[in-house]
Coordinates of C-alpha atoms and ligand atoms in Angstrom, one line a residue:
Chain T
M14 CA 8.9 6.6 23.0
G15 CA 10.2 6.5 26.6
E16 CA 11.3 2.9 26.8
G17 CA 12.5 3.3 30.4
L18 CA 9.1 4.1 31.9
R19 CA 6.6 1.3 31.4
G20 CA 2.9 1.8 31.9
S21 CA 2.9 5.0 34.0
I22 CA -0.1 7.3 33.9
E23 CA -0.2 10.8 35.3
T24 CA -2.9 13.4 34.8
T25 CA -2.8 17.0 36.1
G26 CA -5.7 19.3 36.1
L27 CA -7.5 17.0 33.7
T28 CA -10.8 18.5 32.6
M29 CA -13.3 17.5 30.0
I30 CA -16.3 19.6 29.3
Y31 CA -18.9 18.4 26.7
R32 CA -20.9 21.0 24.9
S33 CA -24.3 20.2 23.6
G34 CA -25.6 23.5 22.1
K35 CA -25.3 26.1 24.8
V36 CA -25.3 23.7 27.7
E37 CA -21.9 22.8 29.1
V38 CA -21.5 19.4 30.7
P39 CA -18.4 19.1 32.8
A40 CA -17.7 15.3 32.8
I41 CA -14.2 15.5 34.3
R42 CA -13.1 18.3 36.6
E43 CA -9.5 19.0 37.5
I44 CA -8.4 15.4 38.0
N45 CA -4.9 14.7 39.3
L46 CA -4.2 11.0 39.1
T47 CA -1.1 9.0 39.3
V48 CA -0.9 5.3 38.4
G49 CA 2.5 3.7 38.6
P50 CA 3.8 1.0 36.3
G51 CA 2.3 -2.4 37.1
E52 CA -0.4 -1.0 39.3
F53 CA -3.9 -2.4 39.2
V54 CA -6.4 0.3 39.9
A55 CA -10.2 0.1 40.1
I56 CA -12.5 3.1 39.5
M57 CA -15.9 3.1 41.1
G58 CA -18.7 5.7 41.2
P59 CA -22.3 6.3 40.3
S60 CA -23.5 6.3 36.7
G61 CA -22.6 9.5 34.9
C62 CA -19.8 10.5 37.2
G63 CA -17.3 10.5 34.4
K64 CA -15.6 7.1 34.7
S65 CA -15.8 6.2 31.0
T66 CA -14.8 9.7 29.9
L67 CA -11.7 9.4 32.1
L68 CA -10.8 6.1 30.5
H69 CA -11.3 7.5 27.0
L70 CA -9.0 10.4 28.0
L71 CA -6.3 8.1 29.4
G72 CA -6.2 6.1 26.2
G73 CA -6.2 9.2 24.0
L74 CA -9.6 8.4 22.3
V75 CA -10.5 12.0 23.1
R76 CA -8.6 15.2 23.7
P77 CA -9.3 16.9 27.1
T78 CA -10.6 20.4 27.3
R79 CA -7.7 21.2 29.7
G80 CA -4.9 19.5 31.5
Q81 CA -2.3 16.9 30.9
V82 CA -2.4 13.2 30.3
L83 CA 1.1 11.8 30.6
I84 CA 1.5 8.3 29.3
D85 CA 5.0 7.1 30.1
G86 CA 6.0 10.7 30.3
I87 CA 4.4 11.8 27.0
D88 CA 1.7 14.4 27.3
I89 CA -0.8 12.9 24.8
A90 CA -3.2 15.9 25.3
K91 CA -0.8 17.9 23.3
L92 CA -0.4 15.4 20.5
S93 CA -2.2 15.4 17.1
D94 CA -4.9 12.8 16.4
A95 CA -2.4 10.6 14.5
E96 CA 0.2 10.9 17.2
R97 CA -2.3 10.0 19.9
T98 CA -3.4 7.0 17.9
A99 CA 0.2 5.9 17.6
V100 CA 0.6 6.1 21.4
R101 CA -2.6 4.1 21.9
R102 CA -1.5 1.5 19.4
E103 CA 1.9 1.2 21.1
K104 CA 1.0 1.3 24.7
V105 CA -2.8 0.8 25.4
G106 CA -5.2 -2.1 25.2
Y107 CA -8.9 -1.5 25.7
I108 CA -11.4 -3.9 27.1
F109 CA -15.1 -3.1 27.0
Q110 CA -18.3 -4.1 28.8
R111 CA -19.8 -5.1 25.4
F112 CA -16.7 -7.1 24.4
N113 CA -16.6 -5.2 21.0
L114 CA -15.3 -8.0 18.9
L115 CA -15.7 -7.5 15.2
P116 CA -18.7 -9.7 14.5
N117 CA -18.0 -10.9 11.0
I118 CA -14.6 -12.5 11.6
S119 CA -13.4 -15.3 13.8
A120 CA -11.9 -15.0 17.2
R121 CA -8.5 -15.7 15.7
A122 CA -9.0 -13.1 13.0
N123 CA -10.0 -10.5 15.7
I124 CA -6.7 -11.2 17.5
E125 CA -4.6 -11.3 14.4
L126 CA -6.2 -8.0 13.3
A127 CA -4.8 -6.4 16.5
K128 CA -1.4 -7.7 15.6
R129 CA -1.8 -6.4 12.1
I130 CA -2.8 -2.9 13.2
H131 CA 0.2 -2.9 15.6
G132 CA 2.4 -3.9 12.7
N133 CA 3.8 -7.2 14.1
G134 CA 1.5 -9.6 12.2
H135 CA 4.1 -12.3 12.0
A136 CA 6.0 -12.0 15.2
N137 CA 5.7 -13.6 18.7
L138 CA 3.9 -16.8 17.7
Y139 CA 5.2 -18.6 20.8
K140 CA 3.9 -15.8 23.1
D141 CA 0.5 -15.8 21.4
D142 CA 0.1 -19.5 22.1
H143 CA 1.0 -18.8 25.7
I144 CA -1.5 -16.0 26.0
L145 CA -4.3 -18.0 24.3
A146 CA -3.6 -20.9 26.6
L147 CA -3.6 -18.6 29.6
L148 CA -7.0 -17.3 28.6
G149 CA -8.3 -20.8 27.9
I150 CA -9.6 -20.0 24.4
K151 CA -7.3 -22.1 22.3
E152 CA -10.0 -24.5 21.3
K153 CA -12.6 -21.8 20.4
I154 CA -10.2 -19.7 18.3
G155 CA -11.9 -20.5 15.0
F156 CA -15.3 -19.5 16.2
R157 CA -17.1 -16.3 15.4
P158 CA -18.1 -14.0 18.3
T159 CA -21.8 -14.9 17.9
E160 CA -20.8 -18.6 18.4
L161 CA -19.1 -17.8 21.7
S162 CA -20.5 -17.2 25.2
G163 CA -20.2 -13.8 26.8
G164 CA -17.3 -15.1 29.0
E165 CA -15.5 -16.5 26.0
Q166 CA -16.0 -13.4 24.0
Q167 CA -14.6 -11.3 26.8
R168 CA -11.6 -13.6 27.0
V169 CA -11.0 -13.2 23.3
A170 CA -11.3 -9.5 23.7
I171 CA -8.7 -9.6 26.5
A172 CA -6.4 -11.7 24.3
R173 CA -6.9 -9.1 21.5
A174 CA -6.1 -6.3 24.0
V175 CA -2.9 -7.9 25.4
I176 CA -1.6 -9.6 22.3
N177 CA 0.7 -6.7 21.4
Q178 CA 1.9 -6.5 25.1
P179 CA 0.7 -3.0 25.8
S180 CA 2.0 -1.5 29.0
I181 CA -1.5 -0.3 29.9
L182 CA -4.8 -2.1 30.0
L183 CA -7.9 0.1 30.2
A184 CA -11.1 -1.9 31.1
D185 CA -14.5 -0.3 31.1
E186 CA -16.8 -2.6 33.2
P187 CA -15.3 -5.7 31.8
T188 CA -17.5 -7.9 33.9
G189 CA -20.7 -5.8 33.5
N190 CA -22.3 -8.3 31.1
L191 CA -21.0 -11.5 32.7
D192 CA -22.4 -13.9 35.3
S193 CA -20.5 -14.3 38.5
H194 CA -18.6 -17.3 37.4
N195 CA -17.3 -15.7 34.2
S196 CA -16.8 -12.4 36.1
R197 CA -14.4 -14.2 38.4
L198 CA -12.6 -15.8 35.6
V199 CA -12.1 -12.6 33.8
L200 CA -11.0 -10.8 36.9
T201 CA -8.6 -13.5 37.8
L202 CA -7.2 -13.3 34.3
L203 CA -6.7 -9.6 34.6
Q204 CA -5.0 -10.0 37.9
D205 CA -2.8 -12.7 36.5
L206 CA -1.8 -10.6 33.5
N207 CA -1.0 -7.8 35.9
Q208 CA 1.1 -10.0 38.1
R209 CA 2.8 -12.0 35.4
L210 CA 3.4 -9.5 32.7
G211 CA 3.4 -6.4 34.9
Q212 CA 0.8 -4.6 32.9
T213 CA -0.7 -1.5 34.4
I214 CA -4.5 -1.9 34.6
V215 CA -7.2 0.7 35.1
M216 CA -10.6 -1.0 35.5
I217 CA -14.0 0.6 35.9
T218 CA -16.4 -1.5 37.9
H219 CA -19.6 -1.2 39.8
D220 CA -18.9 -4.4 41.7
S221 CA -17.0 -4.0 45.0
E222 CA -15.8 -7.7 44.8
A223 CA -14.3 -6.9 41.5
A224 CA -12.7 -3.8 42.8
S225 CA -11.2 -5.8 45.7
M226 CA -9.0 -7.5 43.2
A227 CA -7.2 -4.3 42.5
N228 CA -4.3 -2.7 44.4
H229 CA -6.2 0.6 44.7
V230 CA -9.8 1.7 44.4
I231 CA -10.5 5.2 43.2
E232 CA -13.9 6.6 44.1
M233 CA -15.4 9.2 41.7
R234 CA -18.3 11.6 42.0
D235 CA -19.3 14.3 39.6
G236 CA -16.2 14.2 37.6
R237 CA -13.9 14.3 40.6
I238 CA -11.9 11.8 42.5
L239 CA -13.3 11.5 46.0
A240 CA -10.9 9.0 47.6
R241 CA -8.2 6.5 46.9
T242 CA -8.1 3.4 49.0
H243 CA -5.4 0.7 49.2
H244 CA -6.2 -3.0 49.1
F245 CA -4.1 -5.9 50.0
V246 CA -4.3 -8.3 47.1
Y247 CA -4.1 -11.8 48.2
E248 CA -6.7 -14.1 47.0
P249 CA -5.7 -17.7 47.7
E250 CA -8.9 -19.2 46.4
F251 CA -7.9 -18.4 42.8
E252 CA -4.4 -19.8 43.1
G253 CA -3.8 -22.9 41.1
L254 CA -6.3 -22.0 38.5
F255 CA -3.6 -22.1 35.9
Chain B
M70 CA -5.8 -10.7 8.9
T71 CA -7.2 -7.6 7.3
H72 CA -7.7 -9.7 4.2
S73 CA -10.2 -11.8 6.0
L74 CA -11.8 -8.6 7.4
V75 CA -12.2 -7.2 3.9
A76 CA -13.5 -10.5 2.6
A77 CA -15.9 -10.8 5.6
N78 CA -17.2 -7.3 5.0
I79 CA -17.8 -8.0 1.4
L80 CA -19.6 -11.2 2.2
S81 CA -21.6 -9.8 5.1
R82 CA -24.0 -8.1 2.6
P83 CA -24.2 -10.4 -0.4
T84 CA -27.1 -8.7 -2.1
R85 CA -25.5 -5.2 -1.9
T86 CA -22.2 -6.6 -3.1
L87 CA -23.9 -8.4 -6.0
I88 CA -25.8 -5.3 -7.1
S89 CA -22.6 -3.2 -6.9
I90 CA -20.8 -5.8 -9.0
L91 CA -23.6 -5.9 -11.5
A92 CA -23.7 -2.1 -11.7
V93 CA -19.9 -1.7 -12.2
G94 CA -20.2 -4.5 -14.8
T95 CA -23.0 -2.6 -16.6
G96 CA -20.8 0.4 -16.9
V97 CA -18.1 -1.7 -18.4
I98 CA -20.5 -3.4 -20.8
L99 CA -21.8 0.0 -21.9
M100 CA -18.3 1.2 -22.6
L101 CA -17.2 -1.9 -24.4
I102 CA -20.3 -2.6 -26.5
I103 CA -21.2 0.9 -27.5
G104 CA -17.6 1.8 -28.0
G105 CA -17.1 -1.5 -29.9
I106 CA -20.0 -0.8 -32.2
T107 CA -18.9 2.7 -32.9
T108 CA -15.3 1.8 -33.7
G109 CA -16.5 -1.3 -35.5
T110 CA -18.8 0.6 -37.7
L111 CA -16.1 3.3 -38.4
N112 CA -13.4 0.7 -39.1
D113 CA -15.9 -1.2 -41.3
Y114 CA -16.6 2.0 -43.2
L115 CA -12.9 2.9 -43.6
N116 CA -12.0 -0.6 -44.8
R117 CA -14.9 -0.8 -47.2
T118 CA -14.2 2.7 -48.6
M119 CA -10.6 1.8 -49.0
S120 CA -11.5 -1.4 -50.7
V121 CA -13.0 0.5 -53.7
G122 CA -9.4 1.5 -54.5
A123 CA -10.3 5.1 -55.4
D124 CA -7.9 7.9 -54.8
F125 CA -10.6 10.4 -53.7
I126 CA -14.2 10.7 -52.8
L127 CA -16.1 13.8 -53.8
Q128 CA -19.0 14.7 -51.6
P129 CA -21.2 17.7 -51.1
S130 CA -19.4 19.8 -48.4
G131 CA -20.8 19.3 -45.0
S132 CA -21.4 15.6 -45.6
T133 CA -20.6 13.2 -42.8
V134 CA -18.5 10.1 -42.9
F135 CA -21.5 8.0 -43.2
Y136 CA -23.0 8.4 -46.7
A137 CA -26.2 7.1 -45.3
F138 CA -26.9 10.5 -43.8
S139 CA -25.9 12.5 -46.8
S140 CA -28.6 13.4 -49.3
A141 CA -28.3 13.0 -53.0
A142 CA -27.0 16.4 -53.8
L143 CA -24.4 16.0 -56.5
P144 CA -25.6 16.3 -60.1
I145 CA -24.8 13.3 -62.2
K146 CA -23.5 15.6 -65.0
L147 CA -20.6 16.4 -62.7
A148 CA -19.2 13.0 -63.5
D149 CA -18.5 13.9 -67.1
K150 CA -16.9 17.2 -66.2
L151 CA -14.7 15.4 -63.7
R152 CA -13.6 12.9 -66.4
E153 CA -12.4 15.8 -68.5
T154 CA -10.2 17.1 -65.7
P155 CA -6.5 16.4 -66.5
G156 CA -5.1 13.5 -64.5
V157 CA -8.5 12.0 -63.7
G158 CA -8.6 8.3 -64.8
A159 CA -12.0 7.0 -63.7
V160 CA -15.1 8.4 -62.0
A161 CA -17.9 6.3 -60.5
P162 CA -21.0 8.2 -59.4
V163 CA -22.9 6.4 -56.6
L164 CA -26.2 6.9 -55.0
A165 CA -26.1 5.5 -51.4
K166 CA -29.3 4.7 -49.6
F167 CA -29.6 3.2 -46.1
S168 CA -31.7 0.1 -45.8
S169 CA -32.9 -0.2 -42.2
A170 CA -34.3 -3.7 -43.0
D171 CA -30.8 -4.9 -43.8
F172 CA -29.1 -2.5 -41.5
G173 CA -26.7 -1.6 -44.2
L174 CA -26.1 0.6 -47.3
V175 CA -27.4 -0.1 -50.7
F176 CA -25.3 1.4 -53.6
G177 CA -26.8 2.4 -56.8
I178 CA -24.0 2.1 -59.4
D179 CA -23.2 2.0 -63.0
L180 CA -21.4 -1.3 -63.4
A181 CA -19.3 -0.1 -66.4
T182 CA -17.8 2.8 -64.5
Y183 CA -17.6 1.0 -61.2
D184 CA -15.6 -1.9 -62.9
Q185 CA -12.9 0.6 -63.8
F186 CA -11.8 0.6 -60.1
P187 CA -9.5 -1.9 -58.5
G188 CA -12.2 -2.9 -56.0
R189 CA -14.7 -3.9 -58.8
L190 CA -17.1 -6.6 -58.0
E191 CA -15.6 -10.1 -58.0
I192 CA -18.4 -12.3 -59.3
L193 CA -18.6 -15.7 -57.6
E194 CA -21.8 -16.9 -59.1
G195 CA -24.3 -15.7 -61.8
R196 CA -24.0 -13.0 -64.6
N197 CA -22.1 -9.8 -64.2
S198 CA -25.0 -7.6 -65.1
L199 CA -26.8 -4.8 -63.4
Q200 CA -29.9 -3.4 -65.2
G201 CA -33.5 -2.7 -64.5
N202 CA -34.6 -4.8 -61.6
E203 CA -31.3 -6.7 -61.2
V204 CA -29.3 -6.7 -58.0
I205 CA -25.9 -8.1 -57.0
V206 CA -25.4 -9.1 -53.4
D207 CA -22.3 -10.3 -51.6
D208 CA -21.9 -13.9 -50.4
L209 CA -22.5 -13.0 -46.8
Y210 CA -25.8 -11.4 -47.7
A211 CA -26.7 -14.4 -49.8
M212 CA -25.8 -16.7 -47.0
S213 CA -27.7 -14.9 -44.3
H214 CA -30.7 -14.4 -46.6
K215 CA -30.4 -17.9 -48.1
V216 CA -30.6 -16.6 -51.6
S217 CA -28.9 -17.5 -55.0
P218 CA -28.9 -16.0 -58.5
G219 CA -32.3 -16.0 -60.1
M220 CA -34.2 -15.6 -56.9
T221 CA -36.2 -12.5 -55.9
V222 CA -35.4 -10.3 -52.9
E223 CA -37.1 -7.2 -51.6
I224 CA -34.8 -4.2 -51.2
L225 CA -36.0 -0.8 -50.0
G226 CA -39.5 -2.0 -50.5
R227 CA -39.1 -3.1 -54.1
K228 CA -38.6 -6.5 -55.7
F229 CA -35.2 -7.3 -57.3
T230 CA -33.9 -10.3 -59.1
I231 CA -30.4 -11.5 -58.1
S232 CA -28.2 -11.5 -61.2
A233 CA -25.0 -12.4 -59.4
I234 CA -23.3 -13.0 -56.0
C235 CA -20.0 -11.1 -55.4
R236 CA -17.2 -11.8 -52.9
R237 CA -17.6 -10.1 -49.6
G238 CA -15.3 -7.2 -48.7
S239 CA -16.8 -4.8 -51.2
V240 CA -17.7 -1.3 -50.2
V241 CA -21.4 -2.5 -49.5
R242 CA -23.2 -5.7 -49.6
V243 CA -26.0 -4.8 -52.0
F244 CA -25.6 -3.2 -55.5
V245 CA -28.6 -2.1 -57.6
P246 CA -28.6 -0.1 -61.0
L247 CA -28.0 3.6 -60.5
P248 CA -31.0 4.7 -62.6
T249 CA -33.4 2.3 -60.7
L250 CA -32.3 3.6 -57.3
Q251 CA -32.4 7.3 -58.6
Q252 CA -36.0 6.7 -59.7
M253 CA -37.0 5.0 -56.5
N254 CA -35.5 7.9 -54.6
G255 CA -37.1 10.5 -56.7
T256 CA -33.7 12.1 -57.5
E257 CA -33.3 11.2 -61.2
D258 CA -30.2 13.1 -62.0
K259 CA -28.5 13.2 -58.6
V260 CA -26.0 11.1 -56.7
T261 CA -24.5 11.0 -53.2
I262 CA -20.8 10.6 -53.9
M263 CA -18.3 10.2 -56.7
F264 CA -15.4 7.8 -56.4
I265 CA -12.4 9.2 -58.3
K266 CA -9.2 7.5 -59.5
A267 CA -6.2 9.3 -60.9
A268 CA -5.1 8.3 -64.4
P269 CA -2.2 5.9 -64.6
G270 CA 1.0 7.8 -64.2
A271 CA -0.7 11.0 -62.9
D272 CA 0.6 12.5 -59.7
V273 CA -2.2 11.9 -57.1
E274 CA -1.3 15.0 -55.1
S275 CA -1.4 17.4 -58.1
V276 CA -4.7 15.9 -59.2
F277 CA -6.0 16.4 -55.7
R278 CA -4.9 20.1 -55.8
E279 CA -6.4 20.6 -59.2
L280 CA -9.8 19.1 -58.2
H281 CA -9.8 21.0 -55.0
R282 CA -9.2 24.2 -56.9
A283 CA -11.9 23.4 -59.5
Y284 CA -14.6 22.5 -57.0
P285 CA -14.1 24.6 -53.9
G286 CA -17.7 24.2 -52.8
L287 CA -17.4 20.4 -52.6
A288 CA -15.7 18.2 -50.1
L289 CA -12.8 16.2 -51.5
V290 CA -11.5 13.4 -49.3
R291 CA -8.3 11.5 -50.0
T292 CA -8.7 7.7 -49.6
T293 CA -5.1 6.7 -50.2
D294 CA -4.7 5.6 -46.6
P295 CA -7.1 5.0 -43.7
S296 CA -5.6 7.6 -41.3
V297 CA -5.8 10.3 -44.0
L298 CA -9.3 9.3 -44.8
L299 CA -10.2 9.4 -41.1
A300 CA -8.6 12.7 -40.6
D301 CA -10.2 14.2 -43.8
T302 CA -13.7 13.0 -43.1
R303 CA -16.1 14.9 -41.0
M304 CA -17.4 12.9 -38.1
P305 CA -19.7 15.2 -36.2
G306 CA -19.9 14.5 -32.5
L307 CA -18.0 11.3 -32.6
K308 CA -15.5 12.4 -30.0
E309 CA -18.2 13.8 -27.8
F310 CA -20.3 10.7 -28.2
R311 CA -17.5 8.5 -27.0
L312 CA -16.7 10.8 -24.2
T313 CA -20.3 10.8 -23.1
V314 CA -20.4 7.0 -23.1
V315 CA -17.2 6.8 -21.1
T316 CA -18.4 9.4 -18.6
V317 CA -21.8 7.8 -18.1
S318 CA -20.1 4.4 -17.6
M319 CA -17.7 5.8 -15.1
L320 CA -20.4 7.7 -13.3
I321 CA -22.3 4.4 -12.8
S322 CA -19.3 2.8 -11.1
F323 CA -18.6 5.9 -9.2
M324 CA -22.1 6.5 -7.9
V325 CA -22.9 2.8 -7.1
I326 CA -19.6 2.4 -5.1
L327 CA -20.2 5.7 -3.4
L328 CA -23.6 4.7 -2.3
A329 CA -22.7 1.2 -1.3
M330 CA -19.6 2.3 0.7
Y331 CA -21.5 5.2 2.2
T332 CA -24.2 2.9 3.6
T333 CA -21.5 0.4 4.6
I334 CA -19.6 2.8 6.8
F335 CA -22.7 3.9 8.7
E336 CA -23.6 0.3 9.2
R337 CA -20.1 -0.3 10.5
T338 CA -19.7 2.8 12.6
R339 CA -19.2 0.8 15.7
E340 CA -16.7 -1.4 14.1
I341 CA -14.8 1.6 12.9
G342 CA -14.8 2.8 16.5
I343 CA -13.5 -0.5 17.7
L344 CA -10.7 -0.4 15.1
K345 CA -9.8 3.1 16.3
S346 CA -9.8 2.0 20.0
M347 CA -7.3 -0.7 18.8
G348 CA -5.0 2.0 17.5
A349 CA -5.9 1.8 13.8
S350 CA -4.7 4.8 11.9
K351 CA -6.7 6.8 9.4
A352 CA -4.7 5.3 6.6
F353 CA -5.5 1.8 7.9
I354 CA -9.2 2.5 7.8
V355 CA -9.1 4.2 4.4
G356 CA -7.1 1.2 3.2
L357 CA -9.8 -1.2 4.4
I358 CA -12.6 0.7 2.6
L359 CA -10.6 1.2 -0.6
R360 CA -9.5 -2.4 -0.7
E361 CA -13.1 -3.5 -0.4
S362 CA -14.2 -1.2 -3.2
V363 CA -11.4 -2.3 -5.4
I364 CA -12.3 -5.9 -5.0
I365 CA -15.9 -5.2 -5.8
S366 CA -14.9 -3.1 -8.8
L367 CA -12.6 -5.8 -10.0
L368 CA -15.4 -8.4 -9.7
G369 CA -17.7 -6.0 -11.6
I370 CA -15.1 -5.5 -14.3
A371 CA -14.6 -9.3 -14.7
F372 CA -18.3 -9.7 -15.0
G373 CA -18.6 -6.8 -17.4
V374 CA -15.8 -7.9 -19.7
G375 CA -17.1 -11.5 -19.7
A376 CA -20.7 -10.3 -20.4
S377 CA -19.4 -8.0 -23.2
L378 CA -17.7 -10.8 -25.0
I379 CA -20.9 -12.8 -24.8
I380 CA -23.0 -9.9 -26.0
R381 CA -20.6 -9.3 -28.8
K382 CA -20.9 -12.9 -29.9
L383 CA -24.7 -12.6 -29.7
I384 CA -24.8 -9.4 -31.7
T385 CA -22.5 -10.6 -34.5
T386 CA -24.4 -13.9 -34.7
A387 CA -27.8 -12.1 -34.9
F388 CA -26.4 -9.4 -37.2
P389 CA -23.5 -10.9 -39.2
T390 CA -23.0 -7.6 -41.1
L391 CA -22.4 -5.6 -37.9
Q392 CA -18.9 -5.2 -36.7
V393 CA -18.1 -4.9 -32.9
D394 CA -14.4 -4.0 -32.4
M395 CA -13.1 -4.9 -28.9
T396 CA -9.3 -4.9 -28.9
F397 CA -7.2 -5.8 -25.8
V398 CA -6.4 -2.1 -25.4
E399 CA -10.1 -1.1 -25.4
V400 CA -10.9 -3.8 -22.8
L401 CA -8.0 -2.7 -20.7
R402 CA -9.0 0.9 -21.0
G403 CA -12.6 0.1 -20.1
S404 CA -11.5 -2.0 -17.1
L405 CA -9.2 0.8 -15.8
L406 CA -11.9 3.4 -16.2
G407 CA -14.3 1.2 -14.3
L408 CA -11.8 0.7 -11.5
L409 CA -11.0 4.4 -11.4
G410 CA -14.8 5.2 -11.1
G411 CA -15.2 2.7 -8.3
T412 CA -12.1 3.9 -6.5
L413 CA -13.1 7.5 -6.7
G414 CA -16.5 6.6 -5.4
A415 CA -15.0 5.0 -2.4
L416 CA -12.8 7.9 -1.5
Y417 CA -15.4 10.1 0.2
P418 CA -16.8 7.3 2.3
A419 CA -13.3 6.2 3.3
Y420 CA -12.4 9.7 4.3
K421 CA -15.6 10.0 6.3
A422 CA -14.9 6.7 8.0
A423 CA -11.4 7.7 8.9
R424 CA -12.6 11.0 10.4
M425 CA -15.2 9.4 12.7
D426 CA -15.0 10.3 16.3
P427 CA -13.9 7.1 18.0
V428 CA -15.9 7.5 21.2
Q429 CA -19.1 8.4 19.4
A430 CA -18.5 5.5 17.0
L431 CA -18.1 3.1 19.9
S432 CA -21.4 4.1 21.5
Y433 CA -23.2 3.8 18.1
E434 CA -26.0 1.3 18.3
Ligands
LIG732 N1 -20.4 12.8 23.9 C1 -21.0 13.4 25.0 N2 -21.6 14.5 24.8 C2 -22.2 15.1 25.9 N3 -22.2 14.7 27.1 C3 -21.5 13.5 27.3 C4 -20.9 12.8 26.2 N4 -20.4 11.7 26.8 C5 -20.6 11.7 28.1 N5 -21.3 12.8 28.4 C6 -21.7 13.2 29.7 O1 -20.6 13.1 30.6 C7 -21.0 12.6 31.8 C8 -20.0 11.4 32.2 O2 -20.3 10.4 31.3 P1 -19.6 9.0 31.4 O3 -20.0 8.2 30.3 O4 -18.1 9.2 31.6 O5 -20.1 8.4 32.8 P2 -19.9 7.0 33.5 O6 -19.3 7.3 34.8 O7 -19.1 6.2 32.6 O8 -21.3 6.4 33.6 P3 -21.8 4.9 33.5 O9 -21.4 4.3 34.8 O10 -23.3 5.0 33.4 O11 -21.1 4.3 32.4 C9 -22.4 12.2 31.8 O12 -23.2 13.2 32.4 C10 -22.7 12.1 30.3 O13 -24.0 12.5 30.0
LIG733 MG1 -19.4 4.4 31.5

């Protein structure tokens, strides 16, 4: 699976039309988007403009109505369900606004489940420790999601998303349910992961401060990309946090 | 670990899990206890019939294996004609009557002819006599009814005096004089069956052929070995009955697991969406659901087998004369069928879970 290219995303003519009865809802219209390996991209736009749909398409959770989605050179739009799932398992980590941890098992079990699904349940213990330390959740690892604060839950969710070292992280409003302190913490973590591990990150956000952490900001309206702006990422105030 | 996910899921709804376990267990109990009583009664019948030591039983054709349900249809005079048949050594006419109070058969016999058989009554206590209002019971009957020779017992609504106690293992536990039972039954010159023994030195097979030829309208059953007896005897509906019990038991497991898992997957729609977003394959999700149902089924089976053993103990304590056969093979078969029912019940919900649309599942409240 294209070991050379790591974490590149490219869509051409990407279109997603939802049908409910006779009504057609075009959620994504002819989007051409390129995100290079190791880039950190923020997506902004009003509610209903198709941000989440785009993220679902990039991770292969849904198949587009038309167009291509190349993940490290593989067009996942052409793949079967099982093949798309395999690409997602191999290359993509999802982070959600609602954290989406499995509620009945501990933080540790949530993270281990990701490893299990990936098929490396017994590998990389050293790296895991490093990631848990990086995310500052080592002490809370035995807790259930309900016993954790929102910020802690999201950090566990990030750990779960990155534990298998996917080349791409897709985050749908990861700070949407967090206070400003925890938002900053999570954003800094994402930035750190992006810089240290070189993971490509596509993050939806409504918060321009959050967006300012990214290399690029993509503006969406009505299923289209309006503009792509470049940011200089240098945030000295967060240095020395780790 | 997925083990902990399966365990957590099982524990997340303790009541539902418990009810599922009880239901699967109930299916297993049904299978083992009803099956055990059926086989036990049949084996008991075979052993007892064999114990008479006859070579053949002659019955009216169309009789079932259980004499209890056959009517007294053979004329007693037939006994003398049978004795004249070449090769026939001994003939014992018997009137069998089912006593619901004792849950067992009462045999009306003529002691003199009955004693010509190898399985004649072995008297432990009292006088070897059977006339008028006399009755001979076996030691198990005497023990459970706390009676001894000289005492009066009520049998089939009539008072009898115990003349003797015989050793258990005879064809039935209660013997009364043939004429007395015939009179009570209102069938003065009729009997239910004839036990027949070939004369010493006579070829059993040729006697069988001869009798068969002479009485084509009657059912002649060989009692030389249990499998032949079992094969020769008519047991109407036994197979169907067993199949029905097994089917009903499996259906219970099947339906309960189906319902439990079906509600489970809807309750966990979001979690299934999460697993899919994490890259879980369909096989992985099917595996989760199947493992959960297998664990519930196994717990149900363990409960069912344990409860069956206790129930068997209770039954045989309350009714010492009733036999409940539960061999290892039968327990294993019951367990496997319970597991099969449960697993089949989980297949559809598992398939449904694996097919869920991940995005819709993720937005499920
Ligand atoms: N399963 C669906 N069926 C029909 N229409 C859908 C479905 N999912 C999304 N849509 C429609 O597609 C459009 C884009 O939805 P999407 O969720 O991508 O927006 P969004 O930009 O993420 O909005 P928000 O900021 O509120 O999360 C909306 O008009 C929405 O109603
Ligand atoms: Mg959205």
